[in-house]
Short mmCIF file of C-alpha atoms in Angstrom, two decimals:
data_model
loop_
_atom_site.label_atom_id
_atom_site.label_comp_id
_atom_site.label_asym_id
_atom_site.label_seq_id
_atom_site.Cartn_x
_atom_site.Cartn_y
_atom_site.Cartn_z
CA UNK A 1235 -7.33 -25.63 -13.98
CA UNK A 1236 -7.28 -25.45 -10.19
CA UNK A 1237 -5.21 -27.56 -7.81
CA UNK A 1238 -6.05 -29.69 -4.82
CA UNK A 1239 -3.90 -27.37 -2.70
CA UNK A 1240 -6.05 -24.40 -3.71
CA UNK A 1241 -9.17 -26.33 -2.72
CA UNK A 1242 -7.88 -27.16 0.75
CA UNK A 1243 -6.43 -23.68 1.21
CA UNK A 1244 -9.82 -22.05 0.63
CA UNK A 1245 -11.52 -24.54 2.95
CA UNK A 1246 -8.90 -24.01 5.66
CA UNK A 1247 -9.01 -20.20 5.44
CA UNK A 1248 -12.81 -20.31 5.77
CA UNK A 1249 -12.59 -22.03 9.17
CA UNK A 1250 -13.32 -19.92 12.23
CA UNK A 1251 -10.17 -18.70 14.04
CA UNK A 1252 -7.92 -19.57 11.07
CA UNK A 1253 -6.77 -16.13 9.99
CA UNK A 1254 -3.83 -15.37 7.75
CA UNK A 1255 -1.21 -15.70 10.49
CA UNK A 1256 -2.55 -18.98 11.91
CA UNK A 1257 -2.93 -20.30 8.37
CA UNK A 1258 0.73 -19.72 7.54
CA UNK A 1259 1.86 -21.20 10.88
CA UNK A 1260 -0.07 -24.38 10.18
CA UNK A 1261 0.96 -24.93 6.57
CA UNK A 1262 4.61 -24.26 7.36
CA UNK A 1263 4.49 -26.92 10.07
CA UNK A 1264 2.49 -29.57 8.22
CA UNK A 1265 3.82 -28.83 4.73
CA UNK A 1266 0.58 -28.17 2.86
CA UNK A 1267 -3.02 -27.08 3.34
CA UNK A 1268 -4.19 -30.62 2.62
CA UNK A 1269 -1.94 -32.03 5.36
CA UNK A 1270 -3.28 -29.39 7.78
CA UNK A 1271 -6.83 -30.33 6.86
CA UNK A 1272 -6.20 -34.03 7.47
CA UNK A 1273 -3.88 -33.93 10.49
CA UNK A 1274 -3.97 -30.63 12.42
CA UNK A 1275 -6.95 -31.54 14.57
CA UNK A 1276 -5.10 -34.43 16.19
CA UNK A 1277 -1.55 -33.04 15.98
CA UNK A 1278 -2.06 -29.33 16.69
CA UNK A 1279 0.46 -29.41 19.54
CA UNK A 1280 3.21 -29.39 16.90
CA UNK A 1281 2.51 -25.71 16.28
CA UNK A 1282 3.44 -23.00 18.79
CA UNK A 1283 0.50 -20.85 19.79
CA UNK A 1284 -2.11 -23.16 18.28
CA UNK A 1285 -4.58 -24.75 20.70
CA UNK A 1286 -7.47 -27.17 20.44
CA UNK A 1287 -10.05 -24.40 20.06
CA UNK A 1288 -8.29 -22.86 17.04
CA UNK A 1289 -8.29 -26.15 15.09
CA UNK A 1290 -11.81 -27.20 16.12
CA UNK A 1291 -13.37 -26.28 12.76
CA UNK A 1292 -10.70 -27.91 10.59
CA UNK A 1293 -12.02 -30.91 8.68
CA UNK A 1294 -15.62 -29.74 8.63
CA UNK A 1295 -17.06 -30.90 5.27
CA UNK A 1296 -19.15 -27.71 5.01
CA UNK A 1297 -16.00 -25.70 4.36
CA UNK A 1298 -14.73 -28.18 1.79
CA UNK A 1299 -18.04 -27.90 -0.04
CA UNK A 1300 -17.75 -24.11 0.12
CA UNK A 1301 -14.25 -24.35 -1.39
CA UNK A 1302 -15.51 -26.54 -4.25
CA UNK A 1303 -18.16 -23.95 -5.10
CA UNK A 1304 -15.59 -21.17 -4.86
CA UNK A 1305 -13.34 -22.93 -7.38
CA UNK A 1306 -16.29 -23.22 -9.77
CA UNK A 1307 -16.98 -19.50 -9.32
CA UNK A 1308 -13.33 -18.67 -10.03
CA UNK A 1309 -13.30 -20.85 -13.13
CA UNK A 1310 -16.49 -19.26 -14.50
CA UNK A 1311 -15.11 -15.76 -13.92
CA UNK A 1312 -11.48 -16.29 -15.04
CA UNK A 1313 -10.09 -15.64 -11.56
CA UNK A 1314 -6.56 -16.71 -10.66
CA UNK A 1315 -5.81 -17.94 -7.13
CA UNK A 1316 -2.44 -17.08 -5.56
CA UNK A 1317 -1.29 -18.88 -2.40
CA UNK A 1318 1.15 -17.23 -0.03
CA UNK A 1319 2.73 -20.46 1.25
CA UNK A 1320 3.64 -21.36 -2.35
CA UNK A 1321 5.31 -17.92 -2.77
CA UNK A 1322 2.75 -16.88 -5.38
CA UNK A 1323 1.96 -13.43 -3.97
CA UNK A 1324 3.62 -10.29 -5.37
CA UNK A 1325 7.11 -10.48 -3.89
CA UNK A 1326 6.94 -7.38 -1.67
CA UNK A 1327 3.55 -8.34 -0.28
CA UNK A 1328 4.89 -11.80 0.47
CA UNK A 1329 7.42 -10.22 2.87
CA UNK A 1330 4.69 -8.87 5.17
CA UNK A 1331 4.00 -10.95 8.28
CA UNK A 1332 0.24 -10.48 7.94
CA UNK A 1333 0.02 -10.92 4.17
CA UNK A 1334 -3.13 -12.68 2.93
CA UNK A 1335 -2.97 -16.45 2.78
CA UNK A 1336 -4.97 -16.33 -0.46
CA UNK A 1337 -5.10 -13.60 -3.09
CA UNK A 1338 -7.67 -13.69 -5.88
CA UNK A 1339 -6.71 -12.01 -9.16
CA UNK A 1340 -8.38 -10.84 -12.34
CA UNK A 1341 -6.25 -9.49 -15.17
CA UNK A 1342 -2.47 -9.45 -15.59
CA UNK A 1343 0.22 -8.56 -13.09
CA UNK A 1344 3.90 -8.20 -13.99
CA UNK A 1345 5.83 -8.71 -10.75
CA UNK A 1346 9.07 -7.59 -12.39
CA UNK A 1347 7.83 -3.98 -12.61
CA UNK A 1348 8.12 -1.62 -9.65
CA UNK A 1349 4.85 -0.74 -7.96
CA UNK A 1350 3.79 2.58 -6.47
CA UNK A 1351 0.75 2.95 -4.22
CA UNK A 1352 -1.18 6.23 -4.35
CA UNK A 1353 -4.10 6.82 -2.00
CA UNK A 1354 -6.27 9.60 -0.67
CA UNK A 1355 -9.68 10.92 0.21
CA UNK A 1356 -12.92 10.36 -1.66
CA UNK A 1357 -13.43 14.15 -1.34
CA UNK A 1358 -10.58 15.10 -3.65
CA UNK A 1359 -10.00 18.81 -4.28
CA UNK A 1360 -8.78 20.46 -7.49
CA UNK A 1361 -5.39 20.75 -5.78
CA UNK A 1362 -5.17 16.98 -5.29
CA UNK A 1363 -6.49 16.27 -8.77
CA UNK A 1364 -3.94 18.60 -10.37
CA UNK A 1365 -1.12 16.91 -8.46
CA UNK A 1366 -2.19 13.45 -9.67
CA UNK A 1367 -2.54 14.59 -13.28
CA UNK A 1368 0.85 16.30 -13.27
CA UNK A 1369 2.53 13.35 -11.58
CA UNK A 1370 1.28 10.86 -14.17
CA UNK A 1371 2.10 13.18 -17.04
CA UNK A 1372 5.65 13.53 -15.69
CA UNK A 1373 6.12 9.76 -15.20
CA UNK A 1374 4.31 8.46 -18.27
CA UNK A 1375 7.52 7.15 -19.86
CA UNK A 1376 8.57 5.21 -16.74
CA UNK A 1377 7.99 1.49 -16.31
CA UNK A 1378 5.96 1.02 -13.16
CA UNK A 1379 2.55 -0.10 -11.94
CA UNK A 1380 0.27 2.19 -9.94
CA UNK A 1381 -1.76 0.74 -7.05
CA UNK A 1382 -4.89 2.13 -5.40
CA UNK A 1383 -8.21 1.03 -3.94
CA UNK A 1384 -10.83 1.75 -6.66
CA UNK A 1385 -12.76 4.10 -4.37
CA UNK A 1386 -14.18 7.40 -5.57
CA UNK A 1387 -12.03 10.52 -5.46
CA UNK A 1388 -8.25 10.06 -5.39
CA UNK A 1389 -8.32 6.31 -6.11
CA UNK A 1390 -10.51 6.77 -9.17
CA UNK A 1391 -8.31 9.56 -10.49
CA UNK A 1392 -5.18 7.42 -10.01
CA UNK A 1393 -6.64 4.55 -12.03
CA UNK A 1394 -8.00 6.85 -14.76
CA UNK A 1395 -4.75 8.78 -15.13
CA UNK A 1396 -2.83 5.49 -15.27
CA UNK A 1397 -4.99 4.25 -18.13
CA UNK A 1398 -4.79 7.60 -19.94
CA UNK A 1399 -0.97 7.57 -19.71
CA UNK A 1400 -0.68 3.84 -20.57
CA UNK A 1401 0.63 2.85 -17.15
CA UNK A 1402 -0.66 -0.51 -15.81
CA UNK A 1403 -2.71 -0.09 -12.67
CA UNK A 1404 -3.77 -2.38 -9.81
CA UNK A 1405 -7.05 -1.96 -7.93
CA UNK A 1406 -7.29 -3.71 -4.55
CA UNK A 1407 -10.87 -4.49 -3.57
CA UNK A 1408 -12.52 -4.80 -0.16
CA UNK A 1409 -14.95 -7.55 -1.19
CA UNK A 1410 -15.26 -10.64 -3.36
CA UNK A 1411 -15.46 -10.68 -7.15
CA UNK A 1412 -19.20 -11.38 -7.14
CA UNK A 1413 -19.82 -7.62 -7.10
CA UNK A 1414 -18.08 -4.31 -7.67
CA UNK A 1415 -18.18 -1.51 -5.09
CA UNK A 1416 -18.79 1.30 -5.66
CA UNK A 1417 -21.02 0.38 -8.60
CA UNK A 1418 -20.10 3.69 -10.28
CA UNK A 1419 -16.60 2.28 -10.89
CA UNK A 1420 -17.70 -0.95 -12.60
CA UNK A 1421 -16.81 0.34 -16.07
CA UNK A 1422 -13.51 1.62 -14.73
CA UNK A 1423 -12.70 -1.84 -13.33
CA UNK A 1424 -13.31 -3.33 -16.78
CA UNK A 1425 -11.06 -0.71 -18.37
CA UNK A 1426 -8.30 -1.55 -15.90
CA UNK A 1427 -8.30 -5.18 -17.06
CA UNK A 1428 -8.59 -4.21 -20.73
CA UNK A 1429 -5.50 -2.01 -20.32
CA UNK A 1430 -3.22 -4.72 -18.93
CA UNK A 1431 -4.08 -3.97 -15.31
CA UNK A 1432 -5.14 -6.08 -12.34
CA UNK A 1433 -7.89 -6.44 -9.78
CA UNK A 1434 -6.78 -8.07 -6.51
CA UNK A 1435 -8.80 -9.13 -3.48
CA UNK A 1436 -8.20 -11.41 -0.52
CA UNK A 1437 -11.96 -11.86 -0.08
CA UNK A 1438 -13.91 -14.79 -1.51
CA UNK A 1439 -17.26 -14.51 -3.25
CA UNK A 1440 -19.21 -14.65 0.02
CA UNK A 1441 -17.67 -11.44 1.33
CA UNK A 1442 -19.49 -8.11 1.00
CA UNK A 1443 -17.83 -4.65 1.25
CA UNK A 1444 -18.20 -4.45 5.04
CA UNK A 1445 -16.65 -1.47 6.79
CA UNK A 1446 -13.82 -3.44 8.44
CA UNK A 1447 -12.79 -4.93 5.10
CA UNK A 1448 -11.53 -1.56 3.86
CA UNK A 1449 -8.94 -1.23 6.63
CA UNK A 1450 -7.91 -4.84 6.01
CA UNK A 1451 -7.65 -4.07 2.28
CA UNK A 1452 -5.36 -1.11 2.98
CA UNK A 1453 -2.55 -3.34 4.27
CA UNK A 1454 -2.35 -4.95 0.81
CA UNK A 1455 -2.18 -1.52 -0.85
CA UNK A 1456 0.70 -0.60 1.50
CA UNK A 1457 2.45 -3.96 1.42
CA UNK A 1458 2.54 -4.47 -2.33
CA UNK A 1459 4.73 -1.40 -2.99
CA UNK A 1460 8.06 -0.02 -1.76
CA UNK A 1461 6.47 3.43 -1.47
CA UNK A 1462 3.06 4.96 -0.82
CA UNK A 1463 1.96 8.50 -1.72
CA UNK A 1464 -0.85 10.06 0.33
CA UNK A 1465 -2.42 12.80 -1.78
CA UNK A 1466 -5.13 14.23 0.49
CA UNK A 1467 -6.72 12.92 3.67
CA UNK A 1468 -8.43 14.21 6.78
CA UNK A 1469 -7.50 13.28 10.35
CA UNK A 1470 -8.55 9.67 10.81
CA UNK A 1471 -9.16 9.08 7.10
CA UNK A 1472 -8.68 5.61 5.63
CA UNK A 1473 -5.44 6.71 3.99
CA UNK A 1474 -3.92 7.22 7.44
CA UNK A 1475 -4.29 3.48 8.03
CA UNK A 1476 -2.54 2.79 4.70
CA UNK A 1477 0.34 5.06 5.71
CA UNK A 1478 0.51 3.34 9.12
CA UNK A 1479 0.72 -0.09 7.49
CA UNK A 1480 3.45 1.20 5.15
CA UNK A 1481 5.42 2.57 8.10
CA UNK A 1482 5.08 -0.74 9.93
CA UNK A 1483 6.37 -2.57 6.86
CA UNK A 1484 9.33 -0.16 6.75
CA UNK A 1485 8.23 1.25 3.39
CA UNK A 1486 8.58 4.84 2.21
CA UNK A 1487 5.62 7.18 2.69
CA UNK A 1488 5.23 10.55 0.94
CA UNK A 1489 2.50 13.09 1.66
CA UNK A 1490 1.31 16.14 -0.25
CA UNK A 1491 1.29 19.09 2.19
CA UNK A 1492 -1.45 21.69 2.08
CA UNK A 1493 -3.04 24.57 3.97
CA UNK A 1494 -3.62 23.89 7.65
CA UNK A 1495 -7.17 25.18 7.17
CA UNK A 1496 -7.97 22.61 4.47
CA UNK A 1497 -9.67 19.59 6.08
CA UNK A 1498 -8.29 17.11 3.58
CA UNK A 1499 -4.72 18.37 3.90
CA UNK A 1500 -4.67 18.13 7.68
CA UNK A 1501 -4.04 14.38 7.68
CA UNK A 1502 -1.10 14.76 5.28
CA UNK A 1503 0.36 17.65 7.29
CA UNK A 1504 0.07 15.60 10.46
CA UNK A 1505 1.88 12.62 8.89
CA UNK A 1506 4.70 14.96 7.89
CA UNK A 1507 4.83 16.63 11.29
CA UNK A 1508 5.03 13.25 13.03
CA UNK A 1509 7.82 12.17 10.67
CA UNK A 1510 5.64 9.37 9.34
CA UNK A 1511 5.84 10.74 5.81
CA UNK A 1512 8.25 12.78 3.71
CA UNK A 1513 6.81 16.06 2.44
CA UNK A 1514 6.41 16.39 -1.32
CA UNK A 1515 7.96 19.71 -2.36
CA UNK A 1516 8.13 19.28 -6.14
CA UNK A 1517 7.20 16.48 -8.50
CA UNK A 1518 10.78 16.43 -9.77
CA UNK A 1519 12.09 15.91 -6.24
CA UNK A 1520 9.50 13.20 -5.60
CA UNK A 1521 10.53 11.32 -8.74
CA UNK A 1522 14.18 11.54 -7.66
CA UNK A 1523 13.30 10.15 -4.23
CA UNK A 1524 11.31 7.32 -5.83
CA UNK A 1525 14.42 6.56 -7.89
CA UNK A 1526 12.47 6.34 -11.12
CA UNK A 1527 14.39 6.37 -14.37
CA UNK A 1528 14.51 9.83 -15.87
CA UNK A 1529 11.66 10.42 -18.32
CA UNK A 1530 12.60 10.91 -21.95
CA UNK A 1531 10.93 14.30 -22.13
CA UNK A 1532 10.31 16.92 -19.46
CA UNK A 1533 6.88 18.32 -18.71
CA UNK A 1534 5.71 21.08 -16.39
CA UNK A 1535 5.57 20.68 -12.64
CA UNK A 1536 2.81 21.40 -10.17
CA UNK A 1537 5.34 23.27 -8.03
CA UNK A 1538 8.23 25.10 -9.62
CA UNK A 1539 11.67 23.90 -8.47
CA UNK A 1540 13.02 27.01 -6.74
CA UNK A 1541 15.56 25.43 -4.44
CA UNK A 1542 18.49 27.54 -5.60
CA UNK A 1543 16.76 30.82 -4.78
CA UNK A 1544 15.69 29.81 -1.25
CA UNK A 1545 17.52 31.66 1.51
CA UNK A 1546 17.67 29.60 4.70
CA UNK A 1547 17.24 31.21 8.10
CA UNK A 1548 20.07 30.98 10.60
CA UNK A 1549 18.51 28.01 12.43
CA UNK A 1550 17.59 26.29 9.17
CA UNK A 1551 21.15 26.66 7.91
CA UNK A 1552 22.62 25.44 11.22
CA UNK A 1553 20.46 22.31 11.28
CA UNK A 1554 20.78 21.66 7.54
CA UNK A 1555 24.59 21.85 7.69
CA UNK A 1556 24.70 19.51 10.69
CA UNK A 1557 22.55 16.95 8.87
CA UNK A 1558 24.67 17.33 5.70
CA UNK A 1559 27.86 16.64 7.66
CA UNK A 1560 26.31 13.69 9.55
CA UNK A 1561 24.06 11.59 7.26
CA UNK A 1562 21.42 9.49 9.06
CA UNK A 1563 21.92 11.57 12.21
CA UNK A 1564 19.30 10.94 14.90
CA UNK A 1565 17.31 13.62 16.68
CA UNK A 1566 19.10 12.90 19.97
CA UNK A 1567 22.53 13.27 18.34
CA UNK A 1568 21.39 16.48 16.64
CA UNK A 1569 20.30 17.91 19.99
CA UNK A 1570 23.76 17.25 21.43
CA UNK A 1571 25.61 18.55 18.38
CA UNK A 1572 23.93 21.95 18.03
CA UNK A 1573 22.80 22.49 21.65
CA UNK A 1574 19.16 23.19 20.86
CA UNK A 1575 16.23 21.38 22.51
CA UNK A 1576 14.28 18.91 20.36
CA UNK A 1577 11.07 20.98 20.50
CA UNK A 1578 12.92 23.78 18.69
CA UNK A 1579 14.66 21.49 16.20
CA UNK A 1580 11.62 19.53 14.98
CA UNK A 1581 9.67 22.51 13.55
CA UNK A 1582 12.78 23.62 11.65
CA UNK A 1583 13.27 20.11 10.24
CA UNK A 1584 9.65 20.18 9.07
CA UNK A 1585 10.35 23.49 7.30
CA UNK A 1586 13.43 21.94 5.64
CA UNK A 1587 11.34 18.94 4.54
CA UNK A 1588 8.76 21.25 2.98
CA UNK A 1589 11.60 23.04 1.19
CA UNK A 1590 12.85 19.71 -0.14
CA UNK A 1591 16.18 20.00 1.70
CA UNK A 1592 15.83 17.19 4.25
CA UNK A 1593 14.35 13.70 4.24
CA UNK A 1594 13.32 11.88 7.43
CA UNK A 1595 13.48 8.14 8.05
CA UNK A 1596 12.04 5.87 10.72
CA UNK A 1597 13.69 6.17 14.12
CA UNK A 1598 13.87 9.97 13.71
CA UNK A 1599 16.91 9.87 11.45
CA UNK A 1600 17.55 12.61 8.89
CA UNK A 1601 19.43 12.98 5.62
CA UNK A 1602 20.13 16.14 3.63
CA UNK A 1603 18.93 16.15 0.02
#
């Protein structure tokens, strides 16, 4: 069932100082994990940036024995093993420079379907919950896969709403498959698999849900999808790291704005203010921006679409018209065109984003909607 290359890949990845980036450097130079295992210790100079200390653990029989036991564990628990250097990862994740060398999988994953990552706080409010429920109700006829982290709060709601609306869902774990954290979501994890969903983890069965693993896990959540939605998060919440990874991968990020006095909206508002996320004004507008196929039947929205009745202020109209006439205009060019300083333009652009009139891109570029 399992290959020799999987065996040597697990052994190699278990070596000290062989992280995902060093792993991929080595296998691309030597051709396979087995060749790395057998030759890298004496021929490491072939690889740029790899020194004697990095390869010192390679070839240690302890790690090969560990890999043999890991393969037995995977076989007993019906776990698939995907190797990055064989292009077996989900295609978008495979594009990320720091993608995991090994990805363990339970359940089914259809890589031909578009994925959408949705994340947020464990302390979800009724506002966040209502948004998630309405979003899934509105998109239930679309063909896509939702992705989240199987935590409590927003993650749990995303997975449950996916199952309820018959949308496949992916849960990315921060530990090995020998346990399920949090234990409260064990039944939910089983339902995900029963409903044509997937559990992914880069961690083998020796790895516990240590604190640092959750940040590491978040890069997979961000990397596996072309877009990430941040529902609710505080300053410094884990979802901020997911949004940061998504920005670094040049993926779209959307954030649900809220009251500035609400702790778990402050992180979303800050992402929008820093132009690291596009503000969600209506669910209809969000679906248009995600480029989903139109649903067969229309349902109600969390926010009514009132664009036509909105009267722009003089500054809003000036900036909006300039952006309309010059798609992808940068902030610097906008400053020159309308003769207003950037500190006066940026708050107006934020207002236009909240109204669903403007979308911002990386590099402080703007497009009218």
